[in-house]
mmCIF file of C-alpha atoms and ligand atoms in Angstrom:
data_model
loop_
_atom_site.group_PDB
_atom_site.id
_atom_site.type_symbol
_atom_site.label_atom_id
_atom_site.label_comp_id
_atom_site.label_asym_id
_atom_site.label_seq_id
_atom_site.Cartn_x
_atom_site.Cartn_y
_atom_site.Cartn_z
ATOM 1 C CA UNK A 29 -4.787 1.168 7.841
ATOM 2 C CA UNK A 30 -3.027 3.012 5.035
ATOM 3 C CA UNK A 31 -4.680 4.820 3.208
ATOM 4 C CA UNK A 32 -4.535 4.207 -0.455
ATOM 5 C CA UNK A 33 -5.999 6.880 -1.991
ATOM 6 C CA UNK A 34 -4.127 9.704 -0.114
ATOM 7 C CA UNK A 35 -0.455 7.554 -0.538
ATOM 8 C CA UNK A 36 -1.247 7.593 -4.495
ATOM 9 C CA UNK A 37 -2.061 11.238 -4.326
ATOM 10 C CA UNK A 38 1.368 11.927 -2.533
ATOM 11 C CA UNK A 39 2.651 9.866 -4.871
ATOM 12 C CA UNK A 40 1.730 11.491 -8.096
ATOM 13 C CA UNK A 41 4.478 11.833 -10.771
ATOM 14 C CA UNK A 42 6.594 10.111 -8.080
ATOM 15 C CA UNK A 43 8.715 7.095 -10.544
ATOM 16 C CA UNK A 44 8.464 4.848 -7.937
ATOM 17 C CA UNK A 45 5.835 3.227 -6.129
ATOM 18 C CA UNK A 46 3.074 3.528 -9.107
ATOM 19 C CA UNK A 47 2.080 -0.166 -8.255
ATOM 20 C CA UNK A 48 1.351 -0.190 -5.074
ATOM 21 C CA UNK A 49 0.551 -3.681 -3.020
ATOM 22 C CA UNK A 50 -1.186 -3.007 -0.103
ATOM 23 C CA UNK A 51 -2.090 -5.736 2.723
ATOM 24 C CA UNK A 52 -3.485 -5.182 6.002
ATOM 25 C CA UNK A 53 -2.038 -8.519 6.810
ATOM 26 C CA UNK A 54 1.097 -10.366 5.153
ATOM 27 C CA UNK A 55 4.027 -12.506 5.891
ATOM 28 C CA UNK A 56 6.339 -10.383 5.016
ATOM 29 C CA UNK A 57 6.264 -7.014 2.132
ATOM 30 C CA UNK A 58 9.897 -8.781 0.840
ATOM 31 C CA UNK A 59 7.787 -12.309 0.152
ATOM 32 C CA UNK A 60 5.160 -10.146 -1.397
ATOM 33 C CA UNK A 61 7.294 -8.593 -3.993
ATOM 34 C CA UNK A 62 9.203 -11.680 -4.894
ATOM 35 C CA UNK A 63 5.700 -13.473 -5.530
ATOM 36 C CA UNK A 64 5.297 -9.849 -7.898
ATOM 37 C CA UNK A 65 8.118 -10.279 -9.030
ATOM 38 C CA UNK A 66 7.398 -13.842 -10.273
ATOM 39 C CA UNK A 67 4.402 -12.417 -12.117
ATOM 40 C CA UNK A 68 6.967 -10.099 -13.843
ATOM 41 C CA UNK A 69 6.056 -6.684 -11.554
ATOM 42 C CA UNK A 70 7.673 -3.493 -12.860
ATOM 43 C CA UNK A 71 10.274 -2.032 -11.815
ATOM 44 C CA UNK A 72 9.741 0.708 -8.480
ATOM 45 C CA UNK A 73 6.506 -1.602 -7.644
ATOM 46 C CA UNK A 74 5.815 -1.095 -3.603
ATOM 47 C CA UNK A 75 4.211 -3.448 -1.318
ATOM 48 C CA UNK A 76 2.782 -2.012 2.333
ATOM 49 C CA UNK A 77 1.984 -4.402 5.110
ATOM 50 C CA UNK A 78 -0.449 -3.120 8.021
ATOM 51 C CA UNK A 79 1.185 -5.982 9.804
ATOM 52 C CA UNK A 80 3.762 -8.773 9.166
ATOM 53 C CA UNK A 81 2.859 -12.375 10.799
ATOM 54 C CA UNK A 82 6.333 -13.216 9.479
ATOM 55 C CA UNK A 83 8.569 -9.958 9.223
ATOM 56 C CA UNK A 84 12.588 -10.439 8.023
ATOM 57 C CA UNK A 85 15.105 -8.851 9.549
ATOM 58 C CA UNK A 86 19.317 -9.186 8.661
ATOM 59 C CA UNK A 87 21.229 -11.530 9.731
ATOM 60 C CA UNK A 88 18.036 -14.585 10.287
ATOM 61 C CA UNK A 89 16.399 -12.209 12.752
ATOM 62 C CA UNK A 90 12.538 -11.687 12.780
ATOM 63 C CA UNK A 91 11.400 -8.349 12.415
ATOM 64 C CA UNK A 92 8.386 -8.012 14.778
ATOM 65 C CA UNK A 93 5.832 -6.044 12.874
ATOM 66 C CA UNK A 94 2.672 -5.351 15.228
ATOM 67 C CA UNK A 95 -0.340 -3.771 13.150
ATOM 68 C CA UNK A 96 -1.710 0.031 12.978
ATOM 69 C CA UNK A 97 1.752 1.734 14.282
ATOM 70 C CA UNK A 98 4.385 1.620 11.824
ATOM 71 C CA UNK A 99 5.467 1.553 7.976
ATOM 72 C CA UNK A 100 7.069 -1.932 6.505
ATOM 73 C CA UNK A 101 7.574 -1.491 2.573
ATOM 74 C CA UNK A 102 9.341 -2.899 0.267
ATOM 75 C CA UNK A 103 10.326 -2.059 -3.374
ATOM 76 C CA UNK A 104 10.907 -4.256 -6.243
ATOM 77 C CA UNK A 105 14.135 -2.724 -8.584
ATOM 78 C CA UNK A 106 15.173 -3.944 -11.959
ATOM 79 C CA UNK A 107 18.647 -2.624 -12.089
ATOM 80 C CA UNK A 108 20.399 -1.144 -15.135
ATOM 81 C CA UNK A 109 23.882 -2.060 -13.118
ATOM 82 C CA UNK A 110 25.974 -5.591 -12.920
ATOM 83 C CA UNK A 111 24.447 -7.437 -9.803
ATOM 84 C CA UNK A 112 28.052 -6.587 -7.695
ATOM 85 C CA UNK A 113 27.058 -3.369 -7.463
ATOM 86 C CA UNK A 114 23.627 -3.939 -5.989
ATOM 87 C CA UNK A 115 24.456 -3.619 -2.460
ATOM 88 C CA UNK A 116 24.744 -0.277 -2.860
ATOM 89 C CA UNK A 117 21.207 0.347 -3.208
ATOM 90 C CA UNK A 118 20.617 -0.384 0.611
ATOM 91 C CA UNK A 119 22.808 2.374 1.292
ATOM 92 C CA UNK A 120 20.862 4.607 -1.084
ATOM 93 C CA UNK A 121 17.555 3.560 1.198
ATOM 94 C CA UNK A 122 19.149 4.541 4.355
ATOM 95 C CA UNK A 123 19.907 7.983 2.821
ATOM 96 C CA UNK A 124 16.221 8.596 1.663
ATOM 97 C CA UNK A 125 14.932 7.279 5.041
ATOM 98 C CA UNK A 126 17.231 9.980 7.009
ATOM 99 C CA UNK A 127 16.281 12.497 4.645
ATOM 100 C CA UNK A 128 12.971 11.927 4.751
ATOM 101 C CA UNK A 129 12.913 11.870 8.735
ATOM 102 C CA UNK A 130 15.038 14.803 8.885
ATOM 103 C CA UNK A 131 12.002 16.092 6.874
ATOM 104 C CA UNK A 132 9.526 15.294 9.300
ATOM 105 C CA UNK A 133 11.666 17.484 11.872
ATOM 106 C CA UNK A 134 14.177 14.825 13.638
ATOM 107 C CA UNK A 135 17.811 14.505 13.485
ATOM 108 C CA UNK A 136 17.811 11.127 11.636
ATOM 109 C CA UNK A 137 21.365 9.616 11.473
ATOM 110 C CA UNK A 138 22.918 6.688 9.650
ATOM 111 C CA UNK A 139 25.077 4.105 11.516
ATOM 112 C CA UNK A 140 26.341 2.205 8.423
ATOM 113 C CA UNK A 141 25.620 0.291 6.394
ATOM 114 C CA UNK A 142 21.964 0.904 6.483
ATOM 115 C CA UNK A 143 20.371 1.643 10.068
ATOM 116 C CA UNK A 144 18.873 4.962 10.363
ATOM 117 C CA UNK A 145 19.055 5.482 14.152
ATOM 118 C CA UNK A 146 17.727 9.119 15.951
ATOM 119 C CA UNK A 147 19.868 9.701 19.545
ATOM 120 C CA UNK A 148 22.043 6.250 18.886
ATOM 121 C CA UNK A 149 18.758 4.447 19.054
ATOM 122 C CA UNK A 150 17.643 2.588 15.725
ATOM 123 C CA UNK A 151 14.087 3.660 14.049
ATOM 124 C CA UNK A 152 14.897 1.785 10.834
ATOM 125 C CA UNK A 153 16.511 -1.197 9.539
ATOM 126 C CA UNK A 154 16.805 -2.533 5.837
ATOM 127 C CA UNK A 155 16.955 -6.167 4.535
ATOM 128 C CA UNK A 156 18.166 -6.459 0.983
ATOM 129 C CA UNK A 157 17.958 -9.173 -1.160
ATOM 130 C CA UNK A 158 19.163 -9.953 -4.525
ATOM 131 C CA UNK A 159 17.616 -12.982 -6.916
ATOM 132 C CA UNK A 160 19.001 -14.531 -9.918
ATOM 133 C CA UNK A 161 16.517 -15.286 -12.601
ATOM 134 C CA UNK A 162 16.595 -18.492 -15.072
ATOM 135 C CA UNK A 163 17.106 -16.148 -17.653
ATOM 136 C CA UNK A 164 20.274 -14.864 -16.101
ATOM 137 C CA UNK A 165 18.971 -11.723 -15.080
ATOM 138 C CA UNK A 166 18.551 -10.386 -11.336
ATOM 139 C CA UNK A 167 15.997 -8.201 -9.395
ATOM 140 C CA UNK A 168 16.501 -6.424 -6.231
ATOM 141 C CA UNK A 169 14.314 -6.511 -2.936
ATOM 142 C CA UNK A 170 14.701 -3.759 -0.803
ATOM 143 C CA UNK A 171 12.277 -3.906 2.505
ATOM 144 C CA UNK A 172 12.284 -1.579 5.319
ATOM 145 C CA UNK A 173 11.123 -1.271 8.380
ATOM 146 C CA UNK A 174 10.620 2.140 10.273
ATOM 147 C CA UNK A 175 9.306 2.285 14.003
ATOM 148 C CA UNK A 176 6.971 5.163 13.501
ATOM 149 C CA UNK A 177 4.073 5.469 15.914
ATOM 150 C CA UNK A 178 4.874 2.315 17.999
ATOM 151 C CA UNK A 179 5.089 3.873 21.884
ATOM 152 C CA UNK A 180 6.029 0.285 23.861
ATOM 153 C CA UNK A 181 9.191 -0.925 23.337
ATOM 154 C CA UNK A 182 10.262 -4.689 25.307
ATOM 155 C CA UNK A 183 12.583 -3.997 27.845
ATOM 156 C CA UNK A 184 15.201 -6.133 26.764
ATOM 157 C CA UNK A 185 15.626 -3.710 23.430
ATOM 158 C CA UNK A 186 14.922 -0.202 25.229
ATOM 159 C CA UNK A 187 17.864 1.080 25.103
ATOM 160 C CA UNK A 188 18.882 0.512 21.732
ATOM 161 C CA UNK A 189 15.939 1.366 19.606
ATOM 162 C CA UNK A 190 13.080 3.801 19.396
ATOM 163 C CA UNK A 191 10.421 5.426 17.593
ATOM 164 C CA UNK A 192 9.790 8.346 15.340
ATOM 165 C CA UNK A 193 7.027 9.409 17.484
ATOM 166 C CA UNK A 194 8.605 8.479 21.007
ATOM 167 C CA UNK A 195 11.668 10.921 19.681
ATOM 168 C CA UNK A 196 8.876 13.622 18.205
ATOM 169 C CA UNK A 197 6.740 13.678 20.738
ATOM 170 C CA UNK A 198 3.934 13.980 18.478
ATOM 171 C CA UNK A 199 2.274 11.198 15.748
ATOM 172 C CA UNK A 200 3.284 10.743 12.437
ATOM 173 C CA UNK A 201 1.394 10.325 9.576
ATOM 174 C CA UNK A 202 3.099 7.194 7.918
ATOM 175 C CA UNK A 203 1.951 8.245 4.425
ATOM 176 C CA UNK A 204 3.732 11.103 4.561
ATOM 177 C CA UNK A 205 6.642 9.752 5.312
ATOM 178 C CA UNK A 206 6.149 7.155 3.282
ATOM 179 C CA UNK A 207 6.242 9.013 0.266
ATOM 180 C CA UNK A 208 9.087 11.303 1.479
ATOM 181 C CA UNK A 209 11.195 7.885 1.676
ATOM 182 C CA UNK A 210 10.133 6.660 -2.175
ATOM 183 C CA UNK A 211 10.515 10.791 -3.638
ATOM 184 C CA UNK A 212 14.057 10.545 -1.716
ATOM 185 C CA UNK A 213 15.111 7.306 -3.275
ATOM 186 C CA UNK A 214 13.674 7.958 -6.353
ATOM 187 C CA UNK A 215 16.151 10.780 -6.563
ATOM 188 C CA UNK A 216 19.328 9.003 -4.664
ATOM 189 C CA UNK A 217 18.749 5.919 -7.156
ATOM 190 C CA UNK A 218 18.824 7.922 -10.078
ATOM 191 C CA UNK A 219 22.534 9.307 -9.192
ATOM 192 C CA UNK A 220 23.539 5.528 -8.595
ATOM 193 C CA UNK A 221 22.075 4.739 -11.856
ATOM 194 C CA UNK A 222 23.615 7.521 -13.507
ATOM 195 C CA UNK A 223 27.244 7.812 -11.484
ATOM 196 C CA UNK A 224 27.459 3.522 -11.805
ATOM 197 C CA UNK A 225 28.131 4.180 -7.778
ATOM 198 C CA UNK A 226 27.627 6.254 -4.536
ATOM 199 C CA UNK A 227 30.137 8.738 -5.725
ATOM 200 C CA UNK A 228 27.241 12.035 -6.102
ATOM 201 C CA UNK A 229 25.702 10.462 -2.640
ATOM 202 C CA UNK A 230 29.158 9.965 -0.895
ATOM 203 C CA UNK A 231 29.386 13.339 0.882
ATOM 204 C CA UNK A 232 25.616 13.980 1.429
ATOM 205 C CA UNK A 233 25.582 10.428 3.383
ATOM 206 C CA UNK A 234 28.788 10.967 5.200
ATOM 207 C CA UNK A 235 27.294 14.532 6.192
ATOM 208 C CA UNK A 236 25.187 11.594 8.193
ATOM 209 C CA UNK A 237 26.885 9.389 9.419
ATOM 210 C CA UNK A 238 26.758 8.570 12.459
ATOM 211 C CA UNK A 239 30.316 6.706 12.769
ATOM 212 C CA UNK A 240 31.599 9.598 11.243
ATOM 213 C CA UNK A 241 35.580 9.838 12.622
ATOM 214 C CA UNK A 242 34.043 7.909 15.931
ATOM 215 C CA UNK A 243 35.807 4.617 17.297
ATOM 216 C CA UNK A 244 34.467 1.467 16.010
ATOM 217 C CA UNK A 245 34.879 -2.348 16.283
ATOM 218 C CA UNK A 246 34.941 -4.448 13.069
ATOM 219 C CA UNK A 247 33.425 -7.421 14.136
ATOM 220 C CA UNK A 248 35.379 -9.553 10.781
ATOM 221 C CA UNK A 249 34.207 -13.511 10.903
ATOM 222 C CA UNK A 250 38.395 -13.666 10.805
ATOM 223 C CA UNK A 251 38.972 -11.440 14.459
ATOM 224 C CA UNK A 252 37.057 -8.903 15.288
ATOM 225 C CA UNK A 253 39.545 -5.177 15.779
ATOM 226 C CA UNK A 254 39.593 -1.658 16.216
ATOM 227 C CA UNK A 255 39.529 1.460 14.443
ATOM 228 C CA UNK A 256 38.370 4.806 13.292
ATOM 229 C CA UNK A 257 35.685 5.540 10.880
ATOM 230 C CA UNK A 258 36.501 7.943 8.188
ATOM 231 C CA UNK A 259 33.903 7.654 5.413
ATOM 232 C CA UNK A 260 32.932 5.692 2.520
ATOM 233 C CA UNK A 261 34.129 5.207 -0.791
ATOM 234 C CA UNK A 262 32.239 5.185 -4.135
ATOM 235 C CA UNK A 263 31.584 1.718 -3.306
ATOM 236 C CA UNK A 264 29.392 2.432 -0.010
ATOM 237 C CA UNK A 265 32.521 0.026 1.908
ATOM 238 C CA UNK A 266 33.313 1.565 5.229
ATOM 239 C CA UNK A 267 36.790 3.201 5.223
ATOM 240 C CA UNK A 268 38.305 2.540 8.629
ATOM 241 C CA UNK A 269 41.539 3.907 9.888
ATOM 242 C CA UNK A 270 43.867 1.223 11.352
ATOM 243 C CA UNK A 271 45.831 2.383 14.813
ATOM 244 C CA UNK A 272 49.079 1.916 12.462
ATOM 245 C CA UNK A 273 47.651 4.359 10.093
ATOM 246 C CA UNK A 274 46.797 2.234 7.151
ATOM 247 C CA UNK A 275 42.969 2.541 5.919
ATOM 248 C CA UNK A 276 41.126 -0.641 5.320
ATOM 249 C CA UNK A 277 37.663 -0.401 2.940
ATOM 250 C CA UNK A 278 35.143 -3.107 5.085
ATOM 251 C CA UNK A 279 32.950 -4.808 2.978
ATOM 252 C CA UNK A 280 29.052 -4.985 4.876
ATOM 253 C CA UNK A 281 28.262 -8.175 3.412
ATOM 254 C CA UNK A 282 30.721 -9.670 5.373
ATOM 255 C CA UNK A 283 31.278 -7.852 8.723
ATOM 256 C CA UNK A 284 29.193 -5.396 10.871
ATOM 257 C CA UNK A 285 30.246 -2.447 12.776
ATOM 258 C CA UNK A 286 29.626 -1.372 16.152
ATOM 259 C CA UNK A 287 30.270 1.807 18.219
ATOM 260 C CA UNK A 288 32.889 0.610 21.345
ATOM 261 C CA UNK A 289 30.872 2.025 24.161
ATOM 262 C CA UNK A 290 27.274 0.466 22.447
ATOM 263 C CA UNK A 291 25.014 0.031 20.023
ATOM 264 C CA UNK A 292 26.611 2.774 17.383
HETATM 265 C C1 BTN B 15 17.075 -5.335 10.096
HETATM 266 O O1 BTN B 15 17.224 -6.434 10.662
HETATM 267 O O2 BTN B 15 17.570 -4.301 10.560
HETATM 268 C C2 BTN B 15 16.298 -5.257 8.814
HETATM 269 C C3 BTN B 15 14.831 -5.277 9.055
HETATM 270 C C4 BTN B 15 13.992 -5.160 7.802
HETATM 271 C C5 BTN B 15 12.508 -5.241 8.108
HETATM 272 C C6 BTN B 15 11.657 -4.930 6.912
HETATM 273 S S1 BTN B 15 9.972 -4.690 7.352
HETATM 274 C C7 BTN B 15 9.518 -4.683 5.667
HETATM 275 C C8 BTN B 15 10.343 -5.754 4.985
HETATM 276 N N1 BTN B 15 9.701 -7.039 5.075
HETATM 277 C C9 BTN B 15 10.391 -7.906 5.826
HETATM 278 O O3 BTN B 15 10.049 -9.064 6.070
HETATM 279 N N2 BTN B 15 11.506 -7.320 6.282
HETATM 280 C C10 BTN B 15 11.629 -5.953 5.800
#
């Protein structure tokens, strides 16, 4: 199990993640900090599931969460900033998750919008969800999921994802990097919050990104095409080169992104 007393330690004078939820077992960290939220939870409040019986992922997609190996979190935020800008927080996450990985002594990359993947494989993946209150106002979810000590993978996903500790060689200790993560985005957010967008984060999450002037395939709900990665702008939209030169900014709510020989 987590342990409480040494993540609040790590956690001193950290803004976010002084309420801490923790559960040895939940549905699912995201349906514990709506229900906070609800009860009007502050902003930066945390809630840690030992295991999920029903985990999130994007898309519809469960997020298997098996107990005693790996971290699932997720953060309430009360944003300062218009709800259109709010996607750019899950950005922000992936940034402190690679940093705080890198940290631990792996070379953490992002393949955008938000998967933090080590070797092209994916350790991490982020589900983001914004709700709209009676009163007209709007919280943030953010819930993540990092494969940390978790040593089986099924065959079917083998290939495309792995853990901290498969990648390492050696355990983790999950509060530890738990922290890292929250001390990371406590700094990252405070740039959004400051700049109104990614524009202090731009280069620093470009410096890891994976797609980073590699091939990729747009796959648009309109026709899926072709094209080069060259960044992001302030918005956190994917700028991708065009084979007739033009540059198109891709929005992630609406299209994903894959490498053309796999998974990034
Ligand atoms: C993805 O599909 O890549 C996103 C997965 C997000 C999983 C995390 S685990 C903690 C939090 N609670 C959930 O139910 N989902 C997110």
């Amino acid at each position: 199990m987590i342990e409480r007393k040494r993540l609040e330690a790590l956690l001193k004078d950290c803004p976010i993640g002084q309420q801490l939820i923790l559960r040895e077992v939940t549905d699912s960290t995201n349906l514990d900090i709506q229900r906070a939220a609800q009860e009007n939870a502050v902003h930066g409040t945390v809630a840690v599931g030992e295991q999920q019986t029903a985990g999130k992922g994007r898309r519809g997609r469960a997020w298997v969460s098996p107990p005693g190996e790996n971290l699932y979190f997720s953060m309430l935020l009360l944003p300062e900033f218009d709800a259109d800008r709010a996607s750019m927080v899950t950005l922000v996450m992936a940034l402190a998750v690679a940093r705080a990985v890198r940290d631990a002594g792996m070379d953490a990359e992002i393949k955008w919008p938000n998967d933090v993947v080590i070797r092209g494989k994916k350790v991490c993946g982020i589900l983001t969800e914004l709700y709209f209150k009676e009163d007209g106002g709007y919280y943030v979810i953010i819930g993540t999921g990092i494969n940390v000590n978790q040593r089986e993978f099924p065959e079917e996903i083998r290939t495309k994802a792995t853990s901290l500790r498969n990648e390492k060689q050696e355990p983790i200790c999950r509060e530890e990097l738990l922290a890292g993560v929250l001390r990371w985005f406590s700094t990252y957010y405070d740039s959004l919050t400051g700049n109104g967008d990614l524009s202090g984060l731009r280069r620093e999450y470009e410096s890891l990104l994976v797609n980073l002037n590699a091939q990729v395939e747009v796959l648009d709900p309109k026709g899926a095409w072709k094209g080069v990665a060259e960044g992001i702008d302030d918005k956190g939209e994917l700028l991708v080169r065009h084979e007739n030169g033009s540059i198109e900014a891709v929005y992630a709510g609406e299209v994903s992104v894959r490498g053309i020989y796999g998974y990034v």
